[in-house]
């Protein structure tokens, strides 16, 4: 999503909570796991598939699904996929241990349905799932394939 810069700044101030980068790990070419710690996440409930949102530019926000959340310490990890000149790519390049960012969430995310095949362990970001893993999961559980989207 994109907003005029003054509104984006106000949204981040009103809804964002501070989080500090504690770890940046290059998993493979174009795939980076970033660990964040936020005091406001301590003791907070979270469901697999819920999203967080970061302001990644003057006007741009991006949604991501945490790969791991530890409510005891307030740590959560997000796996990011670099996409050429995308707004999130430049923001990601500026992350290093000690950098503070604003994070909104957790919230939204996956709608839960009975007998739905859960993909929460393979949802690191908006573009990380491709047709191949979804096809494989559909073959492994064809009776629940209608719940995969």
CSV table of C-alpha atoms in Angstrom, one decimal:
chain,number,residue,atom,x,y,z
A,1,UNK,CA,0.0,0.0,0.0
A,2,UNK,CA,1.0,3.6,-0.6
A,3,UNK,CA,-0.1,6.8,1.1
A,4,UNK,CA,0.9,10.4,0.7
A,5,UNK,CA,4.1,10.9,2.7
A,6,UNK,CA,2.6,13.1,5.5
A,7,UNK,CA,-0.2,10.5,6.1
A,8,UNK,CA,2.3,7.6,5.9
A,9,UNK,CA,4.5,9.3,8.6
A,10,UNK,CA,1.4,9.9,10.8
A,11,UNK,CA,0.2,6.3,10.4
A,12,UNK,CA,3.6,4.9,11.4
A,13,UNK,CA,3.6,7.2,14.5
A,14,UNK,CA,0.1,6.3,15.5
A,15,UNK,CA,0.1,2.6,14.8
A,16,UNK,CA,3.7,1.6,14.8
A,17,UNK,CA,5.6,0.2,17.7
A,18,UNK,CA,9.4,0.3,18.0
A,19,UNK,CA,11.3,-2.9,17.2
A,20,UNK,CA,15.1,-3.3,17.2
A,21,UNK,CA,17.0,-5.4,14.6
A,22,UNK,CA,19.0,-8.0,16.5
A,23,UNK,CA,20.1,-10.3,13.6
A,24,UNK,CA,20.4,-10.3,9.9
A,25,UNK,CA,21.2,-13.6,8.2
A,26,UNK,CA,21.6,-14.1,4.4
A,27,UNK,CA,19.9,-17.4,3.9
A,28,UNK,CA,20.6,-17.6,0.1
A,29,UNK,CA,20.9,-15.2,-2.8
A,30,UNK,CA,18.0,-12.8,-2.4
A,31,UNK,CA,16.6,-14.4,0.8
A,32,UNK,CA,17.3,-12.7,4.1
A,33,UNK,CA,16.1,-13.6,7.6
A,34,UNK,CA,15.9,-10.6,10.0
A,35,UNK,CA,15.3,-11.0,13.7
A,36,UNK,CA,13.6,-8.1,15.6
A,37,UNK,CA,12.9,-7.6,19.3
A,38,UNK,CA,10.0,-5.4,20.5
A,39,UNK,CA,9.2,-4.9,24.1
A,40,UNK,CA,5.5,-4.5,23.1
A,41,UNK,CA,5.6,-8.1,21.7
A,42,UNK,CA,6.4,-9.7,25.1
A,43,UNK,CA,3.4,-11.7,26.3
A,44,UNK,CA,1.4,-10.8,23.2
A,45,UNK,CA,-0.7,-13.4,21.5
A,46,UNK,CA,0.0,-14.3,17.9
A,47,UNK,CA,-1.4,-16.9,15.4
A,48,UNK,CA,0.5,-18.4,12.6
A,49,UNK,CA,-0.4,-16.5,9.4
A,50,UNK,CA,-0.9,-13.2,11.0
A,51,UNK,CA,1.0,-10.3,9.4
A,52,UNK,CA,3.2,-7.4,10.4
A,53,UNK,CA,3.6,-4.2,8.4
A,54,UNK,CA,6.6,-2.0,7.9
A,55,UNK,CA,6.9,1.4,6.4
A,56,UNK,CA,9.6,0.8,3.7
A,57,UNK,CA,9.7,4.1,2.0
A,58,UNK,CA,8.4,7.7,2.3
A,59,UNK,CA,4.9,6.5,1.0
A,60,UNK,CA,5.1,2.7,0.9
A,61,UNK,CA,4.2,0.1,3.5
A,62,UNK,CA,4.7,-3.7,3.0
A,63,UNK,CA,3.0,-6.7,4.8
A,64,UNK,CA,5.1,-9.7,5.9
A,65,UNK,CA,4.3,-12.9,7.8
A,66,UNK,CA,6.6,-13.6,10.7
A,67,UNK,CA,8.4,-17.0,10.3
A,68,UNK,CA,8.9,-17.2,14.1
A,69,UNK,CA,7.5,-15.4,17.2
A,70,UNK,CA,8.7,-15.8,20.8
A,71,UNK,CA,6.2,-14.0,23.1
A,72,UNK,CA,8.5,-14.6,26.1
A,73,UNK,CA,11.3,-12.5,24.7
A,74,UNK,CA,9.4,-10.3,22.2
A,75,UNK,CA,11.5,-11.6,19.3
A,76,UNK,CA,10.1,-12.2,15.9
A,77,UNK,CA,11.8,-13.2,12.7
A,78,UNK,CA,10.7,-12.3,9.2
A,79,UNK,CA,12.2,-13.8,6.0
A,80,UNK,CA,12.4,-11.3,3.2
A,81,UNK,CA,12.8,-11.9,-0.5
A,82,UNK,CA,14.7,-9.2,-2.4
A,83,UNK,CA,12.9,-8.0,-5.6
A,84,UNK,CA,15.2,-5.9,-7.7
A,85,UNK,CA,14.3,-2.2,-7.3
A,86,UNK,CA,11.2,-2.8,-5.1
A,87,UNK,CA,10.6,-0.4,-2.2
A,88,UNK,CA,11.3,-3.1,0.4
A,89,UNK,CA,14.6,-4.0,-1.1
A,90,UNK,CA,16.2,-0.6,-0.4
A,91,UNK,CA,14.7,-0.6,3.1
A,92,UNK,CA,16.0,-4.1,3.7
A,93,UNK,CA,19.6,-3.1,2.7
A,94,UNK,CA,19.6,-0.5,5.5
A,95,UNK,CA,18.8,-3.1,8.3
A,96,UNK,CA,21.6,-4.1,10.6
A,97,UNK,CA,21.8,-5.1,14.3
A,98,UNK,CA,20.8,-2.1,16.4
A,99,UNK,CA,18.6,-0.3,13.8
A,100,UNK,CA,15.2,0.6,15.2
A,101,UNK,CA,12.1,0.3,13.0
A,102,UNK,CA,8.4,0.8,13.4
A,103,UNK,CA,6.3,-2.3,13.1
A,104,UNK,CA,2.5,-2.5,13.0
A,105,UNK,CA,0.7,-5.7,14.0
A,106,UNK,CA,0.4,-8.5,14.3
A,107,UNK,CA,-3.0,-8.8,12.8
A,108,UNK,CA,-5.0,-9.8,9.7
A,109,UNK,CA,-3.5,-12.6,7.7
A,110,UNK,CA,-4.8,-16.1,7.1
A,111,UNK,CA,-8.5,-16.9,7.4
A,112,UNK,CA,-9.0,-20.1,9.3
A,113,UNK,CA,-11.3,-22.8,8.0
A,114,UNK,CA,-12.1,-26.4,9.2
A,115,UNK,CA,-9.9,-29.0,7.5
A,116,UNK,CA,-7.8,-26.4,5.8
A,117,UNK,CA,-4.2,-27.3,5.1
A,118,UNK,CA,-2.0,-24.8,7.1
A,119,UNK,CA,0.9,-23.2,5.3
A,120,UNK,CA,2.1,-21.1,8.2
A,121,UNK,CA,5.6,-22.7,8.3
A,122,UNK,CA,6.2,-21.7,4.6
A,123,UNK,CA,4.8,-18.2,4.5
A,124,UNK,CA,7.9,-15.9,4.9
A,125,UNK,CA,6.6,-13.1,2.7
A,126,UNK,CA,4.2,-12.0,0.0
A,127,UNK,CA,6.0,-13.6,-3.0
A,128,UNK,CA,7.7,-16.5,-1.3
A,129,UNK,CA,5.2,-19.2,-2.2
A,130,UNK,CA,5.3,-20.4,-5.8
A,131,UNK,CA,3.0,-22.8,-7.7
A,132,UNK,CA,5.4,-25.7,-7.2
A,133,UNK,CA,5.1,-26.0,-3.4
A,134,UNK,CA,1.4,-25.4,-3.6
A,135,UNK,CA,1.0,-28.2,-6.3
A,136,UNK,CA,3.1,-30.5,-4.1
A,137,UNK,CA,0.9,-29.8,-1.0
A,138,UNK,CA,-2.2,-30.3,-3.1
A,139,UNK,CA,-1.0,-33.8,-4.2
A,140,UNK,CA,-0.1,-34.7,-0.6
A,141,UNK,CA,-3.6,-33.8,0.7
A,142,UNK,CA,-6.0,-33.7,-2.3
A,143,UNK,CA,-9.1,-33.8,-0.1
A,144,UNK,CA,-8.0,-30.4,1.4
A,145,UNK,CA,-6.6,-28.8,-1.8
A,146,UNK,CA,-9.5,-26.4,-2.1
A,147,UNK,CA,-8.3,-24.7,1.1
A,148,UNK,CA,-5.0,-23.8,-0.4
A,149,UNK,CA,-4.8,-20.3,-1.9
